Coordinates of C-alpha atoms in Angstrom, one line a residue:
X245 CA -18.3 14.6 55.3
X246 CA -19.6 16.9 52.4
X247 CA -18.3 16.3 48.9
X248 CA -16.6 19.7 48.8
X249 CA -14.7 19.0 52.1
X250 CA -13.7 15.7 50.8
X251 CA -12.3 17.2 47.6
X252 CA -10.4 19.9 49.6
X253 CA -8.8 17.2 51.9
X254 CA -7.7 15.1 48.9
X255 CA -6.4 18.3 47.2
X256 CA -4.4 19.3 50.3
X257 CA -2.8 15.9 50.6
X258 CA -2.2 15.9 46.8
X259 CA -0.3 19.2 47.0
X260 CA 2.0 17.7 49.8
X261 CA 2.6 14.5 47.9
X262 CA 3.2 16.1 44.4
X263 CA 5.5 19.0 45.2
X264 CA 8.4 17.2 43.5
X265 CA 9.9 17.9 40.1
X266 CA 12.2 16.1 37.7
X267 CA 15.5 17.9 37.9
X268 CA 18.6 17.8 35.7
X269 CA 20.6 17.0 38.9
X270 CA 18.5 13.8 39.6
X271 CA 18.8 12.8 35.9
X272 CA 22.6 13.0 35.9
X273 CA 22.7 11.2 39.3
X274 CA 20.6 8.4 37.9
X275 CA 22.9 7.9 35.0
X276 CA 25.6 6.8 37.4
X277 CA 23.7 3.6 38.0
X278 CA 23.8 2.4 34.4
X279 CA 25.8 -0.8 33.9
X280 CA 25.8 -1.8 37.6
X281 CA 24.3 -5.3 38.2
X282 CA 23.1 -6.0 41.8
X283 CA 21.9 -9.1 43.5
X284 CA 18.2 -8.7 44.3
X285 CA 17.7 -8.7 48.1
X286 CA 13.9 -8.4 47.9
X287 CA 11.8 -11.2 49.4
X288 CA 8.7 -11.6 47.3
X289 CA 5.5 -13.2 48.7
X290 CA 6.7 -16.3 46.7
X291 CA 10.2 -17.5 46.9
X292 CA 9.8 -21.2 46.0
X293 CA 7.5 -22.7 43.3
X294 CA 4.7 -24.9 44.4
X295 CA 1.7 -26.4 42.6
X296 CA -0.6 -24.2 44.7
X297 CA 1.1 -20.9 43.8
X298 CA 1.3 -21.9 40.1
X299 CA -2.4 -22.4 40.1
X300 CA -3.1 -19.3 42.0
X301 CA -0.9 -17.3 39.7
X302 CA -2.5 -18.6 36.5
X303 CA -6.0 -18.1 37.8
X304 CA -5.1 -14.6 39.0
X305 CA -4.3 -13.8 35.3
X306 CA -7.6 -15.3 34.2
X307 CA -6.2 -18.5 32.8
X308 CA -7.6 -22.0 33.5
X309 CA -5.0 -23.6 31.2
X310 CA -4.8 -27.2 32.5
X311 CA -1.0 -27.2 31.9
X312 CA -0.7 -24.9 34.9
X313 CA -3.8 -25.7 37.0
X314 CA -4.4 -29.5 36.6
X315 CA -1.7 -31.8 38.0
X316 CA -3.2 -35.0 36.5
X317 CA -3.6 -33.4 33.1
X318 CA 0.0 -32.0 33.1
X319 CA 1.5 -35.4 33.9
X320 CA 0.5 -36.6 30.5
X321 CA 2.3 -33.8 28.6
X322 CA 5.9 -33.6 27.4
X323 CA 6.6 -31.6 30.6
X324 CA 5.8 -34.4 32.9
X325 CA 3.8 -32.3 35.4
X326 CA 2.6 -28.9 36.3
X327 CA 5.1 -26.1 35.8
X328 CA 5.2 -22.4 36.2
X329 CA 5.4 -20.4 33.0
X330 CA 8.7 -18.4 33.1
X331 CA 6.9 -15.0 33.1
X332 CA 5.7 -15.9 36.6
X333 CA 9.4 -15.4 37.6
X334 CA 8.5 -11.7 37.8
X335 CA 6.4 -12.6 40.9
X336 CA 9.0 -14.9 42.5
X337 CA 12.2 -14.0 44.3
X338 CA 14.3 -15.3 47.2
X339 CA 16.8 -12.7 48.6
X340 CA 20.3 -13.1 47.2
X341 CA 23.4 -11.8 48.8
X342 CA 25.9 -10.0 46.6
X343 CA 28.5 -7.3 46.5
X344 CA 27.0 -3.9 47.3
X345 CA 26.9 -0.9 45.1
X346 CA 30.1 1.1 45.4
X347 CA 29.8 3.5 48.3
X348 CA 30.6 6.6 46.2
X349 CA 27.8 5.7 43.8
X350 CA 25.3 4.9 46.6
X351 CA 26.0 8.2 48.3
X352 CA 25.6 10.2 45.0
X353 CA 22.3 8.5 44.1
X354 CA 20.6 8.5 47.5
X355 CA 16.9 9.4 47.2
X356 CA 17.2 10.0 43.4
X357 CA 13.7 10.8 41.9
X358 CA 12.1 10.8 45.3
X359 CA 8.4 11.7 45.1
X360 CA 8.2 11.3 41.3
X361 CA 5.3 9.3 39.9
X362 CA 6.5 6.1 38.2
X363 CA 4.8 3.4 36.1
X364 CA 5.9 0.6 33.9
X365 CA 5.0 1.1 30.2
X366 CA 6.0 -2.3 28.9
X367 CA 9.2 -4.1 28.1
X368 CA 10.8 -7.2 26.6
X369 CA 10.6 -10.7 28.0
X370 CA 12.8 -13.6 26.9
X371 CA 11.8 -17.1 28.1
X372 CA 14.2 -20.0 28.5
X373 CA 13.0 -22.6 31.0
X374 CA 9.9 -23.7 32.9
X375 CA 9.9 -23.5 36.7
X376 CA 8.9 -26.7 38.5
X377 CA 7.6 -27.2 42.0
X378 CA 10.5 -27.1 44.3
X379 CA 12.5 -24.5 42.3
X380 CA 13.8 -21.5 44.1
X381 CA 14.1 -18.3 42.1
X382 CA 16.8 -15.7 42.5
X383 CA 17.6 -12.6 40.4
X384 CA 20.0 -9.8 39.7
X385 CA 19.3 -6.6 37.9
X386 CA 20.6 -3.3 36.8
X387 CA 19.9 -0.1 34.8
X388 CA 20.8 -0.4 31.1
X389 CA 19.9 3.0 29.9
X390 CA 18.1 6.3 30.7
X391 CA 16.2 8.5 28.2
X392 CA 14.7 12.0 28.6
X393 CA 11.8 13.0 26.3
X394 CA 8.9 15.4 26.1
X395 CA 5.6 14.0 27.5
X396 CA 2.1 14.9 26.3
X397 CA 0.8 13.8 29.7
X398 CA 3.2 15.6 32.0
X399 CA 5.7 18.1 30.5
X400 CA 8.7 15.8 30.2
X401 CA 9.4 12.3 31.2
X402 CA 12.3 10.1 32.1
X403 CA 12.5 6.5 30.9
X404 CA 14.7 4.2 32.9
X405 CA 15.5 0.8 31.3
X406 CA 16.2 -2.0 33.7
X407 CA 17.1 -5.6 33.0
X408 CA 16.3 -8.3 35.5
X409 CA 17.8 -11.8 35.1
X410 CA 15.8 -14.6 36.8
X411 CA 17.5 -17.9 37.6
X412 CA 16.9 -21.1 39.6
X413 CA 18.9 -22.7 42.4
X414 CA 21.0 -24.5 39.8
X415 CA 22.1 -21.2 38.3
X416 CA 20.1 -21.8 35.1
X417 CA 18.6 -18.7 33.6
X418 CA 14.8 -18.9 33.5
X419 CA 13.9 -15.6 32.0
X420 CA 15.1 -12.0 31.3
X421 CA 12.9 -9.0 31.6
X422 CA 13.9 -5.5 30.4
X423 CA 11.2 -3.1 31.4
X424 CA 10.7 0.6 30.8
X425 CA 10.0 2.6 33.9
X426 CA 8.4 6.0 33.1
X427 CA 8.8 8.9 35.6
X428 CA 6.6 11.9 35.4
X429 CA 5.8 14.8 37.7
X430 CA 2.5 14.3 39.4
X431 CA 1.9 18.1 39.7
X432 CA 2.3 18.7 36.0
X433 CA 0.2 15.7 35.1
X434 CA -2.6 17.2 37.2
X435 CA -2.2 20.7 35.8
X436 CA -2.4 19.3 32.2
X437 CA -5.5 17.2 33.1
X438 CA -5.2 15.7 29.6
X439 CA -7.1 12.5 30.5
X440 CA -9.8 13.9 32.9
X441 CA -12.3 14.3 30.1
X442 CA -12.3 10.6 29.2
X443 CA -15.8 9.2 29.7
X444 CA -16.3 6.1 31.8
X445 CA -17.2 2.9 30.1
X446 CA -20.8 1.8 30.0
X447 CA -22.3 -1.5 28.8
X448 CA -25.7 -2.8 27.8
X449 CA -26.8 -6.4 27.6
X450 CA -25.8 -6.7 24.0
X451 CA -22.3 -5.5 24.8
X452 CA -22.0 -8.2 27.5
X453 CA -23.3 -10.9 25.1
X454 CA -20.5 -10.0 22.7
X455 CA -17.9 -10.2 25.5
X456 CA -19.3 -13.5 26.7
X457 CA -19.2 -15.0 23.2
X458 CA -15.5 -14.1 22.9
X459 CA -14.7 -15.7 26.1
X460 CA -16.7 -18.8 25.3
X461 CA -14.9 -19.2 21.9
X462 CA -11.4 -18.8 23.3
X463 CA -10.0 -21.9 25.0
X464 CA -6.5 -23.3 25.5
X465 CA -5.4 -25.5 22.6
X466 CA -4.0 -28.1 25.0
X467 CA -2.8 -31.3 23.4
X468 CA -4.3 -30.5 20.0
X469 CA -0.8 -30.1 18.5
X470 CA -0.2 -27.1 16.2
X471 CA 2.5 -27.7 13.7
X472 CA 4.8 -25.1 12.2
X473 CA 3.9 -26.3 8.7
X474 CA 0.2 -25.7 9.3
X475 CA 0.4 -21.9 10.0
X476 CA 0.8 -19.2 7.4
X477 CA 1.8 -15.6 7.3
X478 CA -1.3 -13.5 7.5
X479 CA -3.2 -16.1 9.5
X480 CA -5.2 -14.8 12.5
X481 CA -5.1 -16.1 16.0
X482 CA -8.4 -16.5 17.8
X483 CA -10.0 -13.2 18.9
X484 CA -10.2 -12.8 22.6
X485 CA -11.0 -10.3 25.3
X486 CA -9.9 -9.2 28.8
X487 CA -12.1 -7.3 31.1
X488 CA -14.1 -5.1 31.6
X489 CA -11.5 -4.2 34.3
X490 CA -12.8 -4.2 37.9
X491 CA -11.1 -3.7 41.3
X492 CA -11.6 -7.5 41.7
X493 CA -9.2 -8.0 38.8
X494 CA -6.5 -6.0 40.6
X495 CA -7.1 -7.8 43.9
X496 CA -6.8 -11.2 42.1
X497 CA -3.5 -10.0 40.5
X498 CA -2.1 -9.1 43.9
X499 CA -3.3 -12.4 45.3
X500 CA -1.3 -14.1 42.4
X501 CA 1.8 -12.6 43.9
X502 CA 2.4 -9.3 42.3
X503 CA 3.1 -5.9 43.8
X504 CA 4.4 -6.6 47.3
X505 CA 7.9 -5.1 46.9
X506 CA 9.6 -2.8 47.2
X507 CA 7.0 -0.7 48.9
X508 CA 4.7 -3.3 50.5
X509 CA 1.0 -3.4 51.1
X510 CA 0.7 -4.0 54.8
X511 CA -2.0 -4.3 57.4
X512 CA -2.2 -3.4 61.1
X513 CA 1.0 -3.3 63.0
X514 CA 3.0 -4.0 59.8
X515 CA 1.2 -0.9 58.2
X516 CA 2.5 1.1 61.1
X517 CA 6.0 -0.1 60.7
X518 CA 6.0 0.3 57.0
X519 CA 5.0 4.0 57.4
X520 CA 8.0 4.5 59.6
X521 CA 10.2 3.0 56.9
X522 CA 8.9 4.8 53.8
X523 CA 6.7 7.7 55.2
X524 CA 6.5 9.7 51.8
X525 CA 4.8 6.7 50.2
X526 CA 1.8 7.1 52.5
X527 CA -0.6 9.9 51.6
X528 CA -3.7 10.6 53.7
X529 CA -7.1 9.7 52.1
X530 CA -10.3 11.6 52.5
X531 CA -10.8 10.2 56.0
X532 CA -7.3 11.4 57.1
X533 CA -5.8 7.8 57.1
X534 CA -2.3 7.4 55.6
X535 CA -2.6 5.0 52.7
X536 CA -0.3 3.9 50.0
X537 CA 0.2 6.1 46.9
X538 CA -0.1 2.8 45.0
X539 CA -3.8 2.9 45.7
X540 CA -4.4 4.8 42.4
X541 CA -4.9 1.3 41.0
X542 CA -8.2 0.9 43.0
X543 CA -9.0 4.4 44.5
X544 CA -10.4 6.6 41.7
X545 CA -10.4 9.8 43.9
X546 CA -6.6 9.4 44.3
X547 CA -6.1 8.6 40.6
X548 CA -8.0 11.8 39.7
X549 CA -5.7 13.7 42.0
X550 CA -2.7 12.8 39.7
X551 CA -4.5 13.6 36.5
X552 CA -6.5 10.5 35.5
X553 CA -10.2 10.1 35.3
X554 CA -10.4 7.0 37.5
X555 CA -8.3 4.1 38.8
X556 CA -6.4 2.0 36.3
X557 CA -4.6 -1.3 36.0
X558 CA -1.0 -2.2 36.3
X559 CA 0.5 -2.3 32.9
X560 CA 2.2 -5.5 33.9
X561 CA -1.3 -7.1 34.2
X562 CA -1.7 -6.8 30.4
X563 CA 1.7 -8.2 29.8
X564 CA 0.8 -11.4 31.7
X565 CA -2.6 -11.5 29.9
X566 CA -0.7 -11.4 26.6
X567 CA 1.6 -14.2 27.6
X568 CA -1.3 -16.5 28.4
X569 CA -3.1 -15.6 25.2
X570 CA 0.0 -16.6 23.2
X571 CA 0.8 -19.8 25.3
X572 CA -2.8 -21.0 25.0
X573 CA -2.7 -20.5 21.2
X574 CA 0.7 -22.4 21.0
X575 CA -0.7 -25.3 23.0
X576 CA 1.1 -27.8 25.3
X577 CA 3.8 -28.5 22.7
X578 CA 4.7 -24.9 21.8
X579 CA 6.8 -22.4 23.7
X580 CA 6.6 -18.6 23.9
X581 CA 10.2 -17.5 23.1
X582 CA 10.0 -13.8 23.5
X583 CA 7.6 -10.9 23.8
X584 CA 8.1 -7.2 23.3
X585 CA 5.2 -4.9 24.3
X586 CA 4.4 -1.2 24.5
X587 CA 1.7 0.0 26.9
X588 CA 0.3 2.8 24.9
X589 CA -2.8 3.8 26.9
X590 CA -4.2 3.5 30.4
X591 CA -6.7 0.8 31.1
X592 CA -9.2 2.4 33.4
X593 CA -11.8 0.8 35.6
X594 CA -14.6 -0.4 33.4
X595 CA -12.5 -0.6 30.2
X596 CA -12.5 -3.7 28.1
X597 CA -9.6 -5.0 26.0
X598 CA -10.3 -6.8 22.8
X599 CA -7.4 -8.9 21.8
X600 CA -6.4 -9.6 18.2
X601 CA -3.4 -11.5 16.9
X602 CA -1.9 -12.1 13.4
X603 CA 1.0 -14.2 12.1
X604 CA 3.5 -11.7 10.5
X605 CA 6.4 -14.1 9.8
X606 CA 7.8 -17.6 10.1
X607 CA 11.3 -19.0 9.9
X608 CA 13.6 -21.8 10.8
X609 CA 16.6 -20.6 12.8
X610 CA 19.2 -22.7 14.6
X611 CA 16.9 -25.7 14.3
X612 CA 14.0 -23.8 15.9
X613 CA 10.7 -23.4 14.0
X614 CA 9.7 -19.9 14.9
X615 CA 6.5 -17.9 14.3
X616 CA 6.4 -14.1 14.6
X617 CA 3.1 -12.7 15.8
X618 CA 1.7 -9.2 16.2
X619 CA -0.9 -8.8 19.0
X620 CA -3.0 -5.7 19.8
X621 CA -5.3 -4.8 22.7
X622 CA -8.0 -2.4 21.7
X623 CA -10.5 -0.9 24.2
X624 CA -14.1 0.0 23.8
X625 CA -13.2 3.5 22.6
X626 CA -11.4 1.8 19.6
X627 CA -8.0 2.9 21.0
X628 CA -5.0 0.6 20.8
X629 CA -3.8 0.3 24.4
X630 CA -1.1 -2.3 23.9
X631 CA 1.1 -3.2 20.9
X632 CA 3.0 -6.5 21.1
X633 CA 5.3 -8.5 18.9
X634 CA 6.1 -12.0 20.0
X635 CA 8.0 -15.1 18.8
X636 CA 6.6 -18.6 19.4
X637 CA 8.3 -21.9 18.7
X638 CA 6.1 -24.6 17.4
X639 CA 6.7 -28.4 16.8
X640 CA 7.5 -29.4 13.3
X641 CA 6.7 -32.4 11.2
X642 CA 10.1 -32.2 9.7
X643 CA 12.3 -30.8 12.6
X644 CA 10.5 -32.5 15.5
X645 CA 9.7 -31.2 19.0
X646 CA 10.4 -27.7 20.3
X647 CA 13.9 -27.3 21.8
X648 CA 14.1 -24.6 24.5
X649 CA 16.1 -21.5 23.8
X650 CA 19.1 -20.5 25.9
X651 CA 20.3 -17.2 27.3
X652 CA 23.4 -15.6 25.9
X653 CA 26.7 -17.1 27.1
X654 CA 27.6 -13.9 29.0
X655 CA 24.2 -13.9 30.8
X656 CA 24.6 -17.5 31.8
X657 CA 28.1 -16.9 33.0
X658 CA 27.0 -13.9 35.1
X659 CA 24.2 -15.9 36.6
X660 CA 26.5 -18.7 37.7
X661 CA 28.9 -16.1 39.2
X662 CA 26.2 -14.3 41.1
X663 CA 24.8 -17.5 42.6
X664 CA 28.3 -18.6 43.6
X665 CA 29.0 -15.3 45.3
X666 CA 25.7 -15.5 47.1
X667 CA 26.6 -19.0 48.5
X668 CA 30.1 -17.7 49.4
X669 CA 28.6 -14.8 51.4
X670 CA 26.0 -17.0 53.0
X671 CA 28.7 -19.5 54.2
X672 CA 30.7 -16.6 55.6
X673 CA 27.6 -15.2 57.4
X674 CA 27.0 -18.6 59.0
X675 CA 30.6 -19.1 60.0

């Protein structure tokens, strides 16, 4: 097929897939969902923690931290064995039964924002407990706010804030994640074409030597204990790097467990069934084959159709890279307490992220010895693509070992209630 015909086919499919607009009606309907917590019924690829999926997850994020990948090593730490970092809870979920959304709200919000391009632009994580092999993870979530603002990229944008509470089979809250979901009109994004002029990355041997040196000098602290008293405001963390981004990185991240719900990446007969379930999510490629709109993360021709110069990562990938950067700095005896990040730029195929961290504060609070850290990811164009502030708890010569933080009393109460309701409904279902 000629290049011109290929472009025309993609263009035709693009017009069909992007003929949707943000409407005031949809915005007002979406506001009806604010404040409603619902049990998550999605079944992720992973529902129960095992040593194998912990290792696969860590390596899919580019981490060989022995705390997560070496069972013999982990047995000698304060944790007593390999555990899953709580940020992995974003990849893990067993369906949980719960009371449904009120019918009048469900009817009024059906197909809200259908066909509108959506992506996550960062959020806030709070981490409470490790997840051990054998743990089952459930969750409930709900919209907490909705904002409408102008967008340089696509006319105007809607930001939906959603909080997800992750808990284990004992009803213990493992983590909370409040993320920002950005909705923009694909059509307007393409018409603006703001990013299409961005040049692709290119590297010579000297560039690769610099990248390799950063990787070689950045290793997990492990059992080399870092004490609260030994760090100072203004001190720098070890410089690091992530990338250059390749399709292989995206494949590894999916293999780690990410991105299978709610839409689903399916093959063969399951591809066929999934197209019947969510037909608008499938858009024909240049060969006329219906493929997922999600492919903009590995298919540059489709990414260009929605106004980007080439395929790009999931912003969530960089969140997980940040977590491991912080955890490896803190060492086996530290704990990443919280992390707030803003995804400020796309990370296109070929882009590299140089990671820099600085200590911006330290304090003792409720017996915890806390260090506040600012982290940036800066690409080869010298653009800040991610801005992050995090809090890490370190062991102290005066105060002793790190004590794990706890969720707010209301959140813990809600988690226990949701799990109890799940079990009640399961018992009724079996009766």
